[in-house]
Coordinates of C-alpha atoms and ligand atoms in Angstrom, one line a residue:
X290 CA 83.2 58.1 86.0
X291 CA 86.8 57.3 86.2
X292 CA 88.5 55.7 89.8
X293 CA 91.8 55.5 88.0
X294 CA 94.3 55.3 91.0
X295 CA 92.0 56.1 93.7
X296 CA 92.4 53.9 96.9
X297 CA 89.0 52.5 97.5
X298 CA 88.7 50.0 101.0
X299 CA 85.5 48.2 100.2
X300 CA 84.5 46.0 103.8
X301 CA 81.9 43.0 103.1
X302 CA 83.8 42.7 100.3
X303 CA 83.5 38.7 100.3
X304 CA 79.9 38.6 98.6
X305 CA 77.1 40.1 97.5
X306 CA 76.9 44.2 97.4
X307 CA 80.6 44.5 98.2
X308 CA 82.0 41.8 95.8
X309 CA 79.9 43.0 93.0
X310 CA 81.1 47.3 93.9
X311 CA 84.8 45.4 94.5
X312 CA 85.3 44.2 90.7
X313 CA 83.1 47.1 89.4
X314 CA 86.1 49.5 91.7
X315 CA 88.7 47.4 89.6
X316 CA 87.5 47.3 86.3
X317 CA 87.1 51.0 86.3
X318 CA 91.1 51.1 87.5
X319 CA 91.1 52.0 91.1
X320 CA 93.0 50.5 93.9
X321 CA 90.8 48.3 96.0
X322 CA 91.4 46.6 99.1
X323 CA 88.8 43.8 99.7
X324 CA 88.1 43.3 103.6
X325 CA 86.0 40.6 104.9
X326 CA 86.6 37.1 107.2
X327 CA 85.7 34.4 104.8
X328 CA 88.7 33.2 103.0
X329 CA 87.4 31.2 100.5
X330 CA 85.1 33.6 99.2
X331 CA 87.7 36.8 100.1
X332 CA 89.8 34.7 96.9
X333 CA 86.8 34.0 95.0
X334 CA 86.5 37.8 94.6
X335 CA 90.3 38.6 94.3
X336 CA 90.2 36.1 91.2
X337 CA 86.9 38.3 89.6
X338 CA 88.9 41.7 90.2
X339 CA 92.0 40.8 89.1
X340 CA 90.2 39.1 85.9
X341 CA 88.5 43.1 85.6
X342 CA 91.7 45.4 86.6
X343 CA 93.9 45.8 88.7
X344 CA 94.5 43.1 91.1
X345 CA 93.2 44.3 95.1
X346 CA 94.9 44.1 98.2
X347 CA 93.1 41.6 100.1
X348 CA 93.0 42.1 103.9
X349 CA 91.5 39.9 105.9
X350 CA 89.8 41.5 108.4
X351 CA 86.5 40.3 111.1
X352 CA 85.3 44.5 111.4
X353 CA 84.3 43.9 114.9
X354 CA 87.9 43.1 116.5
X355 CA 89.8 46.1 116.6
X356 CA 93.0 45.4 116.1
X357 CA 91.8 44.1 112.8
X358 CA 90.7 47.3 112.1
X359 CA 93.8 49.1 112.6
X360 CA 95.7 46.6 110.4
X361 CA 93.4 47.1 107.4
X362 CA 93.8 51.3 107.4
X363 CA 97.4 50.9 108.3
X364 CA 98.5 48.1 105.6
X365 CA 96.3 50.2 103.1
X366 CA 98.4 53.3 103.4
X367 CA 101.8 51.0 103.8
X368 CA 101.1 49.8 100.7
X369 CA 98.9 52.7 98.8
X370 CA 99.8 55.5 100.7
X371 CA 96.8 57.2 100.5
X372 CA 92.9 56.0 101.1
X373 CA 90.4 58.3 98.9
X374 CA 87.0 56.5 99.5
X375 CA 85.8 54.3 102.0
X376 CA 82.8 52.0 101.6
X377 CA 81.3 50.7 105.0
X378 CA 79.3 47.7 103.4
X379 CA 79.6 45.1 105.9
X380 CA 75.9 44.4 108.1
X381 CA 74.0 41.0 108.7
X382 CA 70.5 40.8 109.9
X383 CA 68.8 38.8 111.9
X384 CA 64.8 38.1 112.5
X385 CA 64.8 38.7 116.6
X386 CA 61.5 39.9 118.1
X387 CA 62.0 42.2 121.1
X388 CA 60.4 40.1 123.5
X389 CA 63.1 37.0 123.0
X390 CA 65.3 36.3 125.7
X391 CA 68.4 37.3 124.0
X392 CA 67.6 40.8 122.5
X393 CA 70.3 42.3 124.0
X394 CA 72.5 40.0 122.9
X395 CA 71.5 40.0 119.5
X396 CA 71.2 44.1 119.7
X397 CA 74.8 44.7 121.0
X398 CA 75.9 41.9 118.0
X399 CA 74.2 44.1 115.2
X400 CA 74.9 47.1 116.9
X401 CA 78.8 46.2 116.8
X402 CA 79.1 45.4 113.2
X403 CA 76.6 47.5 111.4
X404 CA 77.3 51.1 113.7
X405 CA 79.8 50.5 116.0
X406 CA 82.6 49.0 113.6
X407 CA 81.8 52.1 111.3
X408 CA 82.4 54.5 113.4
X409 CA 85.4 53.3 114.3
X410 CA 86.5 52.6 110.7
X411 CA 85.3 55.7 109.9
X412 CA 87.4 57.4 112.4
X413 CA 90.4 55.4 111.8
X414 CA 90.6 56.5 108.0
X415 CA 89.6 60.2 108.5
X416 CA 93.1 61.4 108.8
X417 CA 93.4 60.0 105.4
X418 CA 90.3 60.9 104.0
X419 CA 90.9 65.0 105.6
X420 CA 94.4 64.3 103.2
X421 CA 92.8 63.0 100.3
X422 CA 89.9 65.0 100.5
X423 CA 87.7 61.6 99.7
X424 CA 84.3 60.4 100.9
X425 CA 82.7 57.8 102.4
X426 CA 79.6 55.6 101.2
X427 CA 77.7 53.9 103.8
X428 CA 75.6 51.3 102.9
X429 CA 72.5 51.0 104.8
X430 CA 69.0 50.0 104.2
X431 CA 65.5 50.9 103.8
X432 CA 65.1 49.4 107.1
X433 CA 66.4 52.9 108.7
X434 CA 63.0 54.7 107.5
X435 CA 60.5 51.7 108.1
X436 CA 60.5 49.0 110.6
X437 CA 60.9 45.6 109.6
X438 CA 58.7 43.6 111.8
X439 CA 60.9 41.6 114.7
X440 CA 64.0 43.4 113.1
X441 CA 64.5 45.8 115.8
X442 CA 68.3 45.6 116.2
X443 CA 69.1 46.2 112.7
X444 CA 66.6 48.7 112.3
X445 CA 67.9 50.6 114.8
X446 CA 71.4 50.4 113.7
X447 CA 70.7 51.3 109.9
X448 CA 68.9 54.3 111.2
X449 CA 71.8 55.2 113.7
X450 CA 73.8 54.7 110.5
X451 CA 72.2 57.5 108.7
X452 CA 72.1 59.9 111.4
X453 CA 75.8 59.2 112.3
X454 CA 76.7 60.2 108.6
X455 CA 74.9 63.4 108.3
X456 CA 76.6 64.3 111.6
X457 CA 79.6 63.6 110.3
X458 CA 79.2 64.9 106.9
X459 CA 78.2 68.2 108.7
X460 CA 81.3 68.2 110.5
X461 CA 83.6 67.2 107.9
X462 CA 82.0 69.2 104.6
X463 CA 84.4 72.2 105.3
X464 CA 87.4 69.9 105.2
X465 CA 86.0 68.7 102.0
X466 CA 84.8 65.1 103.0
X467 CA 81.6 64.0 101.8
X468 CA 79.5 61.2 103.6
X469 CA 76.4 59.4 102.0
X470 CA 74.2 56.6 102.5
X471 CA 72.4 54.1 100.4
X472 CA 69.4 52.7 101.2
X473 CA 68.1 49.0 99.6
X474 CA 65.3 47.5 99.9
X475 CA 65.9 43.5 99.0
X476 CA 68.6 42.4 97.2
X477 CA 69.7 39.1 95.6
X478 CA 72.6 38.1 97.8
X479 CA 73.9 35.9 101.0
X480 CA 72.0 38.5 103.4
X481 CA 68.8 36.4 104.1
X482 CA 71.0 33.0 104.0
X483 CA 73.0 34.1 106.6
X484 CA 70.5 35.5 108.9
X485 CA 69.8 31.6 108.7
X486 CA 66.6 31.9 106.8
X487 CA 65.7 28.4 104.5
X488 CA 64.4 28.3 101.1
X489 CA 65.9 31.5 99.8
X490 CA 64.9 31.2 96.2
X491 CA 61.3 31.4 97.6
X492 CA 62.2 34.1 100.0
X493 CA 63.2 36.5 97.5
X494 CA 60.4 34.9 94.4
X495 CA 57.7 35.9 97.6
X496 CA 59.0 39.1 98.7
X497 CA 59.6 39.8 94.8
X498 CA 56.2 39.8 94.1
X499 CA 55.1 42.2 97.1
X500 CA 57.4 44.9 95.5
X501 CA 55.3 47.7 93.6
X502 CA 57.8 46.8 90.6
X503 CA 57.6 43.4 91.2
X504 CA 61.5 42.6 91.2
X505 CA 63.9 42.5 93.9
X506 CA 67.4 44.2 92.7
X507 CA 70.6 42.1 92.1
X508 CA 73.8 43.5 93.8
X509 CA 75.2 45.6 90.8
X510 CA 72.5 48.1 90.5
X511 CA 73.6 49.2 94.0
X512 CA 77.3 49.2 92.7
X513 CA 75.7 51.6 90.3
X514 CA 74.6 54.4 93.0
X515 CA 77.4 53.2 95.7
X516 CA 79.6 54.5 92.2
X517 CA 77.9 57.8 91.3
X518 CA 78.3 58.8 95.1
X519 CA 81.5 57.8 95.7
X520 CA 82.5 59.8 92.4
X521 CA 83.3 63.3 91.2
X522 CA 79.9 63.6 89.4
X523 CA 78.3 63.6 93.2
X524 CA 81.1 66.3 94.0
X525 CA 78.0 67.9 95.3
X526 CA 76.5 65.6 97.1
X527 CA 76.9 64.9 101.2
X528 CA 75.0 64.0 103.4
X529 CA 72.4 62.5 101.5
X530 CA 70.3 59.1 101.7
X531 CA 69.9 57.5 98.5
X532 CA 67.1 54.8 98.2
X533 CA 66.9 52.3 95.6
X534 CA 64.2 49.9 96.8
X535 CA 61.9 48.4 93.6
X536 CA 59.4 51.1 95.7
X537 CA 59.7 49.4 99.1
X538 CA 58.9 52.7 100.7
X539 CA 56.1 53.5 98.7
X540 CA 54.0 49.9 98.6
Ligands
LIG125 N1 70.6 42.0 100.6 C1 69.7 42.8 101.0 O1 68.5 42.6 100.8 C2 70.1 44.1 101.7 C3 69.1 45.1 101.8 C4 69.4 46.3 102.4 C5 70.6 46.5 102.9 N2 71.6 45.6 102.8 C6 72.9 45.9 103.4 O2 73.9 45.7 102.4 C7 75.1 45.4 103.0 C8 75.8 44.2 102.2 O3 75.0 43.1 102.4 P1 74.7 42.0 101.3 O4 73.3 42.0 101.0 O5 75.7 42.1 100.3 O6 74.9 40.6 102.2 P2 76.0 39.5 102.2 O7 76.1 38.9 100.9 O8 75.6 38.6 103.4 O9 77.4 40.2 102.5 C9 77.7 40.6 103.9 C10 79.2 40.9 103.9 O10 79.5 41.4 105.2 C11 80.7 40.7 105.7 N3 80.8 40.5 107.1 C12 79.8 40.1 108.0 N4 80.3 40.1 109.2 C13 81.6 40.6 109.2 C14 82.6 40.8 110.1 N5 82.5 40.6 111.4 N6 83.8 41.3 109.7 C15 84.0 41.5 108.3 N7 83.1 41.3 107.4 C16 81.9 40.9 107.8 C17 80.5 39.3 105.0 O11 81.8 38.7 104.8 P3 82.5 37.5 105.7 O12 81.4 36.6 106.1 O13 83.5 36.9 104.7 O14 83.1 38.2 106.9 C18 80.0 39.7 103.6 O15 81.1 40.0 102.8 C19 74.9 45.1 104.5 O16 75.2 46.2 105.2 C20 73.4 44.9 104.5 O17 72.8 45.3 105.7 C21 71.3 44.4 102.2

């Protein structure tokens, strides 16, 4: 697989899954531009890519304002002139039965980053994308197929996730854009920290041990299939879900 000058915008690309497919992007020489809010961690990554290839454009960028949003496609292009694949990564969680008093809230807040912000990433980029012919990876989870118990916003906006990119890679396929998903089950990063969850190391040791291969993934073995899809080896490939789970959906 070779990303030699291709213009990759990777979003979440502060930690976990999108720092790890940010430095992978680089050492394989493409163009990255790394968009996330925390700037301490936004450099942290900058420092790994640039130690692995070429150094990214860093960006930036909260996904859920919209001028922000603008800014990142448009100083991509200023600076790239071109964007060939786009990697939606950016989503948080949160544990929020439906019965709580703030489910809406919560909903609209999930909704916003996880669906709504790629969709209007998405759209943003396309004119790009229809130029480049590229593709976009969207990185969702296994909570689309399965609920998670009191999970209900995410799980709805995962699964909206999926649907919304085999609409669109039904619609864009003759213009040559592809559109695929990934699906994880659990893996080793900030996500369960940040939904404010304590005692992580136990969270994932406990969890680890319900898989069927007993393991929970670490964030480059997603890199790995984010990779493939976003390649020419998948120039075949749209529309698809691809799950790599440790057998989530089969325990
Ligand atoms: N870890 C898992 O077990 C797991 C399982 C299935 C699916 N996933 C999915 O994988 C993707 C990556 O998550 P991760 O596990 O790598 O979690 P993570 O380490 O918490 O990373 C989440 C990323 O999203 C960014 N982000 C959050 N809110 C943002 C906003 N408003 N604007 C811009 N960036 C924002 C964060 O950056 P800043 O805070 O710097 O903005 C961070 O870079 C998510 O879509 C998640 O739903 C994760």
């Amino acid at each position: 697989m070779s990303f030699k000058d291709k213009v990759v915008i990777v979003t979440g690309a502060s930690s976990g899954i999108g720092a790890a497919t940010a430095v992978e992007l680089c050492r394989q020489g493409a163009a990255v531009v790394l968009a996330a809010r925390n700037p301490g961690k936004l450099a942290a990554v900058r420092a790994r890519c640039a130690a692995a290839g070429p150094p990214p454009l860093l960006l930036p960028t909260d996904l859920v304002n919209e001028a922000d949003l603008k800014n990142l496609v448009d100083k991509t292009v200023e600076k790239y002139g071109r964007i060939d694949i786009l990697i939606n990564n950016a989503g948080f969680g949160s544990e929020t039965p439906f019965e709580a008093p703030d489910a809406v809230k919560v909903f609209d807040d999930i909704i916003g980053l996880n669906l709504r912000a790629v969709v209007q990433l998405t759209h943003l980029a396309l004119p790009h994308l229809i130029k480049s012919k590229g593709n976009v990876v969207n990185i969702s989870s296994v909570a689309a197929l399965s609920p998670i118990k009191d999970m209900f916003a995410y799980c709805t906006a995962k699964a909206g996730l999926d649907h919304f990119s085999r609409c669109i890679a039904s619609e864009l396929a003759p213009k040559g854009v592809r559109v695929n998903v990934v699906n994880p089950g659990p893996v080793r990063t900030d996500f369960v920290e940040n939904m404010g969850k304590e005692e992580v190391g136990k969270f994932y040791e406990n969890i680890g041990e319900m898989m069927p291969l007993k393991r929970v993934s670490e964030p480059e073995e997603i890199t790995d299939v984010i990779l493939f899809l976003a390649s020419e080896k998948a120039r075949g490939v749209t529309g698809a879900s691809w799950v790599t789970d440790d057998g989530y959906m089969i325990k």
